[in-house]
Amino acid sequence: MQNQKKSGSSWTGYAGLCLGILLIAYLFSQVDLQGAVERISLIGFSSLFILLPYLGLHVLESIAWFMLFPGSTVPISFFKLLKIQLIAETVSMTLPAGVAVGEPLRPFLCFRFMGIPIPSGVASVAVRKLMLGVAQGIYTVFCAVAGFSFLQTVSFNMLGFGGLGYIMIGTGIAVFLIFLTLLLLLLNGRAAQKLHALLMRIPFKRVKTWLFSKESGFLDTDVELKSFTGPFAKRLIPIMLIYVLAWFMLAIESYIILTLLGVKISFFQVLAIDASLTMLRVLFFFVPSGLGVQDLGYIAFFQALGMHDYLAYGGAFVLLRRCKELLWYAFGYGIMFYSGVHLQDAEQVSKKKA
């Protein structure tokens, strides 16, 4: 049963990778590559500033994650959490269906590097993931409101009908409510136990035997989740604000790139574009790093914006963003292998929970 699930996940991931490669190949067949390279060459050493927002994003997420360990009896190292953040995010963003590997790595590496019990690590990762979703909903609504007139203006060119601003506001509210509901359900103190009971209904003896052997791990996770309620719950608000600020790093990165390229565009317009394409990337979650999907989306927005020579500027923008990612992902894998971490280590999480 587990092998079938793993095969299905791998099939989806590799299909997403193939789709991304096809889309990026199509994009580069359309853009003005010569013009793009010429515009990039004019930036010079200022292009190093493009690397900073991504670092800021990881630092902010690590600060918020650091704050999500209520009353831990084990010393929590911020720099070790930052290392885990870089490793897990690199795996999640680069491998086919990488999230299925990257997220389980977090609690395992917390145990390996700091001795944090697996249930405590699982609880923090689960709360972190849902808080990121709530923060994305808040971020999307803010960006859609800030760039509402822009979204409405480009709506006909982008979709063939008006209302993109309303769609983004509605989407942001829906995401916020869905993840907030899931977060509240998770923190009710019996979420893991209920999940275990639900999974026990699967009509396969081997699966039931495995789940029965892991029941104590589910119960321990519930105990850890209870620590997020009561007085600690007040700390979730500033943590949420940090996660919202982390989302802004993506738009800041795009604004820096476009400013360095000499594109005249307001920050509110960049916010609206970034929030829209971040949501689009969520829909194509099976494509590693949104390869090709977001890139074509940016080109479409630049065209709808009426940007002069958008194929050259768009190509330069995409090249700079992807080169930035390659550098950071190479750095992430460097830290990973230097730390002696292997991809198959995620599979050992269940063994530690036994």
CSV table of C-alpha atoms in Angstrom, one decimal:
chain,number,residue,atom,x,y,z
A,1,MET,CA,0.0,0.0,0.0
A,2,GLN,CA,2.8,2.4,0.9
A,3,ASN,CA,4.7,1.5,-2.3
A,4,GLN,CA,1.6,2.3,-4.3
A,5,LYS,CA,1.2,5.6,-2.7
A,6,LYS,CA,4.9,6.4,-3.2
A,7,SER,CA,4.7,5.4,-6.9
A,8,GLY,CA,1.6,7.6,-7.4
A,9,SER,CA,3.4,10.5,-5.8
A,10,SER,CA,6.5,10.0,-7.9
A,11,TRP,CA,4.4,9.7,-11.1
A,12,THR,CA,2.7,13.0,-10.4
A,13,GLY,CA,6.0,14.6,-9.5
A,14,TYR,CA,7.7,13.5,-12.7
A,15,ALA,CA,4.7,14.5,-14.8
A,16,GLY,CA,4.9,17.9,-13.2
A,17,LEU,CA,8.6,18.2,-13.9
A,18,CYS,CA,8.1,17.2,-17.6
A,19,LEU,CA,5.3,19.8,-17.8
A,20,GLY,CA,7.5,22.5,-16.3
A,21,ILE,CA,10.4,21.7,-18.7
A,22,LEU,CA,8.0,21.9,-21.7
A,23,LEU,CA,6.6,25.2,-20.5
A,24,ILE,CA,10.0,26.8,-19.8
A,25,ALA,CA,11.2,25.6,-23.2
A,26,TYR,CA,8.2,27.1,-24.9
A,27,LEU,CA,8.7,30.4,-23.0
A,28,PHE,CA,12.3,30.7,-24.1
A,29,SER,CA,11.3,30.0,-27.7
A,30,GLN,CA,9.0,33.1,-27.5
A,31,VAL,CA,11.1,35.7,-25.5
A,32,ASP,CA,13.8,37.9,-26.9
A,33,LEU,CA,16.8,36.1,-25.3
A,34,GLN,CA,19.4,38.4,-27.0
A,35,GLY,CA,17.6,41.5,-25.7
A,36,ALA,CA,17.2,39.9,-22.3
A,37,VAL,CA,20.9,39.1,-22.0
A,38,GLU,CA,21.8,42.7,-23.0
A,39,ARG,CA,19.6,44.1,-20.3
A,40,ILE,CA,21.0,41.8,-17.7
A,41,SER,CA,24.6,42.8,-18.7
A,42,LEU,CA,23.8,46.4,-17.8
A,43,ILE,CA,23.0,45.6,-14.2
A,44,GLY,CA,26.5,44.5,-13.1
A,45,PHE,CA,27.3,43.9,-9.5
A,46,SER,CA,24.0,45.4,-8.4
A,47,SER,CA,22.4,42.0,-9.3
A,48,LEU,CA,23.8,40.7,-6.0
A,49,PHE,CA,20.9,42.5,-4.2
A,50,ILE,CA,18.5,40.1,-5.8
A,51,LEU,CA,19.8,37.3,-3.5
A,52,LEU,CA,18.9,39.2,-0.3
A,53,PRO,CA,15.1,38.9,-0.2
A,54,TYR,CA,15.3,35.1,-0.4
A,55,LEU,CA,17.7,35.1,2.5
A,56,GLY,CA,15.3,37.4,4.4
A,57,LEU,CA,12.4,35.0,3.7
A,58,HIS,CA,14.3,32.1,5.2
A,59,VAL,CA,15.4,34.1,8.2
A,60,LEU,CA,11.9,35.3,8.9
A,61,GLU,CA,10.4,31.8,8.6
A,62,SER,CA,13.1,30.4,10.9
A,63,ILE,CA,12.4,33.2,13.5
A,64,ALA,CA,8.7,32.3,13.4
A,65,TRP,CA,9.5,28.6,13.6
A,66,PHE,CA,11.8,29.2,16.5
A,67,MET,CA,8.9,30.8,18.3
A,68,LEU,CA,6.7,27.8,17.6
A,69,PHE,CA,8.4,25.6,20.2
A,70,PRO,CA,6.4,26.3,23.4
A,71,GLY,CA,8.2,25.5,26.6
A,72,SER,CA,10.6,23.0,25.1
A,73,THR,CA,12.9,21.2,27.5
A,74,VAL,CA,15.4,20.8,24.7
A,75,PRO,CA,17.6,23.9,23.8
A,76,ILE,CA,16.5,25.2,20.4
A,77,SER,CA,19.2,26.6,18.2
A,78,PHE,CA,18.1,29.3,15.7
A,79,PHE,CA,21.0,28.7,13.4
A,80,LYS,CA,20.3,25.0,13.3
A,81,LEU,CA,16.6,25.7,12.5
A,82,LEU,CA,17.8,28.0,9.7
A,83,LYS,CA,19.9,25.2,8.4
A,84,ILE,CA,17.0,22.8,8.5
A,85,GLN,CA,14.8,25.4,6.8
A,86,LEU,CA,17.2,25.8,3.9
A,87,ILE,CA,17.6,22.1,3.5
A,88,ALA,CA,13.9,21.2,3.6
A,89,GLU,CA,12.9,24.1,1.4
A,90,THR,CA,15.5,23.2,-1.2
A,91,VAL,CA,14.3,19.6,-1.3
A,92,SER,CA,10.6,20.7,-1.4
A,93,MET,CA,11.2,23.1,-4.3
A,94,THR,CA,13.5,21.0,-6.5
A,95,LEU,CA,12.4,17.4,-6.4
A,96,PRO,CA,9.4,16.0,-8.2
A,97,ALA,CA,6.6,16.0,-5.5
A,98,GLY,CA,9.4,17.4,-3.2
A,99,VAL,CA,7.0,18.6,-0.5
A,100,ALA,CA,6.3,14.9,0.4
A,101,VAL,CA,10.0,14.5,1.2
A,102,GLY,CA,11.0,18.0,2.4
A,103,GLU,CA,8.3,18.4,5.1
A,104,PRO,CA,9.0,15.0,6.8
A,105,LEU,CA,12.6,16.0,6.8
A,106,ARG,CA,12.0,18.9,9.2
A,107,PRO,CA,11.0,16.9,12.3
A,108,PHE,CA,13.6,14.3,11.6
A,109,LEU,CA,16.4,16.8,11.3
A,110,CYS,CA,15.1,18.6,14.4
A,111,PHE,CA,15.6,15.3,16.3
A,112,ARG,CA,18.9,14.6,14.6
A,113,PHE,CA,20.5,18.0,15.1
A,114,MET,CA,18.9,19.1,18.4
A,115,GLY,CA,17.4,16.0,20.0
A,116,ILE,CA,13.9,17.5,19.8
A,117,PRO,CA,11.4,14.6,20.2
A,118,ILE,CA,9.7,13.6,16.9
A,119,PRO,CA,6.1,14.3,18.2
A,120,SER,CA,7.2,17.9,19.2
A,121,GLY,CA,8.8,18.4,15.8
A,122,VAL,CA,5.8,17.0,14.0
A,123,ALA,CA,3.5,19.3,16.0
A,124,SER,CA,5.6,22.4,15.3
A,125,VAL,CA,5.8,21.6,11.5
A,126,ALA,CA,2.1,21.0,11.3
A,127,VAL,CA,1.2,24.3,13.0
A,128,ARG,CA,3.9,26.1,10.9
A,129,LYS,CA,2.4,24.8,7.7
A,130,LEU,CA,-1.1,25.8,8.5
A,131,MET,CA,0.0,29.2,9.8
A,132,LEU,CA,1.8,29.8,6.5
A,133,GLY,CA,-1.5,29.1,4.8
A,134,VAL,CA,-3.4,31.6,7.0
A,135,ALA,CA,-0.6,34.1,6.4
A,136,GLN,CA,-0.9,33.6,2.6
A,137,GLY,CA,-4.6,34.3,2.7
A,138,ILE,CA,-3.9,37.6,4.6
A,139,TYR,CA,-1.1,38.5,2.2
A,140,THR,CA,-3.3,37.7,-0.9
A,141,VAL,CA,-6.2,39.9,0.3
A,142,PHE,CA,-3.8,42.8,1.2
A,143,CYS,CA,-2.1,42.6,-2.2
A,144,ALA,CA,-5.4,42.3,-4.1
A,145,VAL,CA,-6.8,45.3,-2.3
A,146,ALA,CA,-3.6,47.3,-2.8
A,147,GLY,CA,-3.4,46.5,-6.5
A,148,PHE,CA,-7.2,46.2,-7.1
A,149,SER,CA,-7.4,48.9,-9.8
A,150,PHE,CA,-4.5,47.3,-11.6
A,151,LEU,CA,-6.0,43.8,-11.5
A,152,GLN,CA,-9.3,45.1,-12.8
A,153,THR,CA,-7.5,47.0,-15.6
A,154,VAL,CA,-5.6,43.9,-16.8
A,155,SER,CA,-8.4,41.5,-16.2
A,156,PHE,CA,-9.8,41.6,-19.8
A,157,ASN,CA,-6.4,41.1,-21.3
A,158,MET,CA,-5.5,38.3,-18.9
A,159,LEU,CA,-8.8,36.4,-18.7
A,160,GLY,CA,-11.1,37.8,-21.4
A,161,PHE,CA,-13.5,39.2,-18.8
A,162,GLY,CA,-13.4,41.6,-15.9
A,163,GLY,CA,-13.2,40.9,-12.2
A,164,LEU,CA,-9.7,39.6,-11.5
A,165,GLY,CA,-9.5,41.9,-8.5
A,166,TYR,CA,-12.6,40.4,-7.0
A,167,ILE,CA,-11.4,36.9,-7.8
A,168,MET,CA,-8.1,37.5,-6.0
A,169,ILE,CA,-9.8,39.0,-2.9
A,170,GLY,CA,-12.3,36.1,-2.8
A,171,THR,CA,-9.5,33.6,-3.2
A,172,GLY,CA,-7.5,35.2,-0.4
A,173,ILE,CA,-10.5,35.1,1.9
A,174,ALA,CA,-11.2,31.5,1.1
A,175,VAL,CA,-7.6,30.4,1.7
A,176,PHE,CA,-7.6,32.4,5.0
A,177,LEU,CA,-10.8,30.8,6.2
A,178,ILE,CA,-9.9,27.2,5.1
A,179,PHE,CA,-6.4,27.2,6.8
A,180,LEU,CA,-7.7,29.1,9.9
A,181,THR,CA,-10.4,26.4,10.3
A,182,LEU,CA,-7.8,23.6,9.9
A,183,LEU,CA,-5.5,25.3,12.4
A,184,LEU,CA,-8.2,25.6,15.0
A,185,LEU,CA,-9.2,21.9,14.4
A,186,LEU,CA,-5.5,20.9,14.8
A,187,LEU,CA,-5.2,22.7,18.1
A,188,ASN,CA,-8.3,21.2,19.7
A,189,GLY,CA,-6.0,18.6,21.3
A,190,ARG,CA,-7.4,15.5,19.6
A,191,ALA,CA,-6.6,16.1,15.9
A,192,ALA,CA,-3.9,13.4,15.6
A,193,GLN,CA,-6.0,10.9,17.5
A,194,LYS,CA,-9.0,11.5,15.2
A,195,LEU,CA,-6.8,11.2,12.2
A,196,HIS,CA,-5.5,7.9,13.5
A,197,ALA,CA,-9.1,6.6,14.1
A,198,LEU,CA,-10.0,7.7,10.6
A,199,LEU,CA,-7.0,5.9,9.0
A,200,MET,CA,-7.8,2.7,11.0
A,201,ARG,CA,-11.0,2.4,8.9
A,202,ILE,CA,-8.9,1.6,5.9
A,203,PRO,CA,-9.8,-2.1,5.1
A,204,PHE,CA,-6.2,-3.4,4.8
A,205,LYS,CA,-4.8,-5.6,7.6
A,206,ARG,CA,-1.2,-4.6,7.0
A,207,VAL,CA,-2.1,-0.9,7.1
A,208,LYS,CA,-4.1,-1.4,10.3
A,209,THR,CA,-1.3,-3.3,11.9
A,210,TRP,CA,1.2,-0.6,11.1
A,211,LEU,CA,-1.2,2.2,12.3
A,212,PHE,CA,-1.8,0.3,15.5
A,213,SER,CA,2.0,0.1,16.2
A,214,LYS,CA,2.2,3.9,15.7
A,215,GLU,CA,-0.8,4.8,17.9
A,216,SER,CA,1.4,6.1,20.7
A,217,GLY,CA,3.1,8.5,18.3
A,218,PHE,CA,-0.2,10.0,17.3
A,219,LEU,CA,-1.2,10.4,21.0
A,220,ASP,CA,2.2,12.0,21.8
A,221,THR,CA,1.7,14.5,18.9
A,222,ASP,CA,-1.7,15.4,20.4
A,223,VAL,CA,-0.1,16.1,23.7
A,224,GLU,CA,2.4,18.4,22.0
A,225,LEU,CA,-0.4,20.2,20.1
A,226,LYS,CA,-2.1,21.0,23.4
A,227,SER,CA,0.9,23.1,24.4
A,228,PHE,CA,0.0,25.6,21.6
A,229,THR,CA,-3.3,26.5,23.3
A,230,GLY,CA,-3.9,28.5,26.5
A,231,PRO,CA,-1.4,31.3,27.4
A,232,PHE,CA,0.9,30.3,24.4
A,233,ALA,CA,-2.0,31.0,22.0
A,234,LYS,CA,-1.3,34.8,22.4
A,235,ARG,CA,2.1,34.3,20.9
A,236,LEU,CA,0.6,33.0,17.7
A,237,ILE,CA,-0.5,36.5,16.6
A,238,PRO,CA,3.1,38.0,16.4
A,239,ILE,CA,4.2,34.7,14.8
A,240,MET,CA,1.5,35.1,12.2
A,241,LEU,CA,2.7,38.6,11.4
A,242,ILE,CA,6.2,37.4,10.9
A,243,TYR,CA,4.9,34.8,8.4
A,244,VAL,CA,2.9,37.5,6.6
A,245,LEU,CA,6.1,39.6,6.4
A,246,ALA,CA,7.9,36.6,5.0
A,247,TRP,CA,5.4,36.4,2.1
A,248,PHE,CA,6.3,40.0,1.2
A,249,MET,CA,9.9,39.0,0.6
A,250,LEU,CA,8.8,37.4,-2.7
A,251,ALA,CA,7.3,40.7,-4.0
A,252,ILE,CA,10.2,42.7,-2.8
A,253,GLU,CA,12.5,40.4,-4.8
A,254,SER,CA,10.4,40.9,-7.9
A,255,TYR,CA,10.4,44.7,-7.4
A,256,ILE,CA,14.2,44.8,-7.0
A,257,ILE,CA,14.7,42.8,-10.2
A,258,LEU,CA,12.3,45.0,-12.2
A,259,THR,CA,13.9,48.2,-10.8
A,260,LEU,CA,17.4,47.0,-11.7
A,261,LEU,CA,16.2,46.3,-15.2
A,262,GLY,CA,14.8,49.8,-15.4
A,263,VAL,CA,11.1,48.9,-15.6
A,264,LYS,CA,8.8,51.6,-14.4
A,265,ILE,CA,6.3,49.8,-12.2
A,266,SER,CA,4.8,50.5,-8.8
A,267,PHE,CA,5.3,48.3,-5.8
A,268,PHE,CA,1.5,47.9,-5.5
A,269,GLN,CA,1.4,46.5,-9.0
A,270,VAL,CA,4.2,44.1,-8.2
A,271,LEU,CA,2.3,43.0,-5.1
A,272,ALA,CA,-0.8,42.3,-7.2
A,273,ILE,CA,1.1,40.3,-9.8
A,274,ASP,CA,3.1,38.3,-7.2
A,275,ALA,CA,0.1,37.4,-5.1
A,276,SER,CA,-1.8,36.2,-8.2
A,277,LEU,CA,1.0,34.1,-9.5
A,278,THR,CA,1.7,32.6,-6.1
A,279,MET,CA,-1.8,31.4,-6.0
A,280,LEU,CA,-1.4,30.0,-9.6
A,281,ARG,CA,1.7,28.2,-8.4
A,282,VAL,CA,-0.4,26.6,-5.6
A,283,LEU,CA,-2.7,25.1,-8.2
A,284,PHE,CA,0.3,23.6,-10.0
A,285,PHE,CA,1.9,22.4,-6.8
A,286,PHE,CA,3.2,19.2,-8.6
A,287,VAL,CA,5.5,21.3,-10.8
A,288,PRO,CA,8.8,21.8,-9.0
A,289,SER,CA,9.4,25.5,-8.1
A,290,GLY,CA,6.5,26.4,-10.4
A,291,LEU,CA,8.8,25.9,-13.3
A,292,GLY,CA,7.4,27.5,-16.5
A,293,VAL,CA,4.0,28.2,-14.9
A,294,GLN,CA,4.9,31.4,-13.0
A,295,ASP,CA,7.3,32.4,-15.7
A,296,LEU,CA,4.6,32.5,-18.4
A,297,GLY,CA,2.4,34.2,-15.9
A,298,TYR,CA,4.8,37.0,-15.5
A,299,ILE,CA,5.2,37.4,-19.2
A,300,ALA,CA,1.4,37.6,-19.6
A,301,PHE,CA,1.1,40.2,-16.9
A,302,PHE,CA,3.9,42.3,-18.5
A,303,GLN,CA,2.1,42.1,-21.8
A,304,ALA,CA,-1.2,43.1,-20.2
A,305,LEU,CA,0.5,46.0,-18.4
A,306,GLY,CA,1.6,47.3,-21.8
A,307,MET,CA,5.3,47.1,-20.9
A,308,HIS,CA,7.5,48.3,-23.8
A,309,ASP,CA,9.6,45.4,-25.3
A,310,TYR,CA,8.0,43.0,-22.7
A,311,LEU,CA,9.6,39.9,-24.4
A,312,ALA,CA,13.1,41.2,-23.7
A,313,TYR,CA,12.3,42.5,-20.2
A,314,GLY,CA,10.2,39.5,-19.3
A,315,GLY,CA,13.0,37.2,-20.5
A,316,ALA,CA,15.6,39.1,-18.4
A,317,PHE,CA,13.3,39.0,-15.4
A,318,VAL,CA,12.7,35.2,-15.7
A,319,LEU,CA,16.5,34.5,-16.2
A,320,LEU,CA,17.5,36.5,-13.2
A,321,ARG,CA,14.8,34.9,-10.9
A,322,ARG,CA,15.8,31.4,-12.0
A,323,CYS,CA,19.5,32.0,-11.7
A,324,LYS,CA,18.9,33.3,-8.2
A,325,GLU,CA,17.0,30.1,-7.4
A,326,LEU,CA,19.8,27.9,-8.9
A,327,LEU,CA,22.4,29.6,-6.7
A,328,TRP,CA,20.3,29.3,-3.5
A,329,TYR,CA,19.3,25.7,-4.3
A,330,ALA,CA,23.0,24.8,-4.9
A,331,PHE,CA,23.8,26.4,-1.6
A,332,GLY,CA,21.0,24.4,0.1
A,333,TYR,CA,22.2,21.1,-1.3
A,334,GLY,CA,25.7,22.0,-0.3
A,335,ILE,CA,24.6,22.5,3.3
A,336,MET,CA,22.6,19.3,3.1
A,337,PHE,CA,25.4,17.1,1.9
A,338,TYR,CA,28.0,18.8,4.1
A,339,SER,CA,25.7,18.0,7.1
A,340,GLY,CA,25.5,14.3,6.1
A,341,VAL,CA,21.8,14.5,5.3
A,342,HIS,CA,20.4,12.1,2.6
A,343,LEU,CA,16.9,12.2,1.0
A,344,GLN,CA,16.0,8.8,2.3
A,345,ASP,CA,16.4,10.1,5.8
A,346,ALA,CA,12.8,11.3,5.7
A,347,GLU,CA,11.7,7.7,5.7
A,348,GLN,CA,13.2,7.2,9.1
A,349,VAL,CA,10.7,9.5,10.8
A,350,SER,CA,8.2,6.7,11.3
A,351,LYS,CA,10.9,4.6,12.9
A,352,LYS,CA,11.7,7.3,15.5
A,353,LYS,CA,8.0,7.7,16.3
A,354,ALA,CA,7.6,4.0,17.1
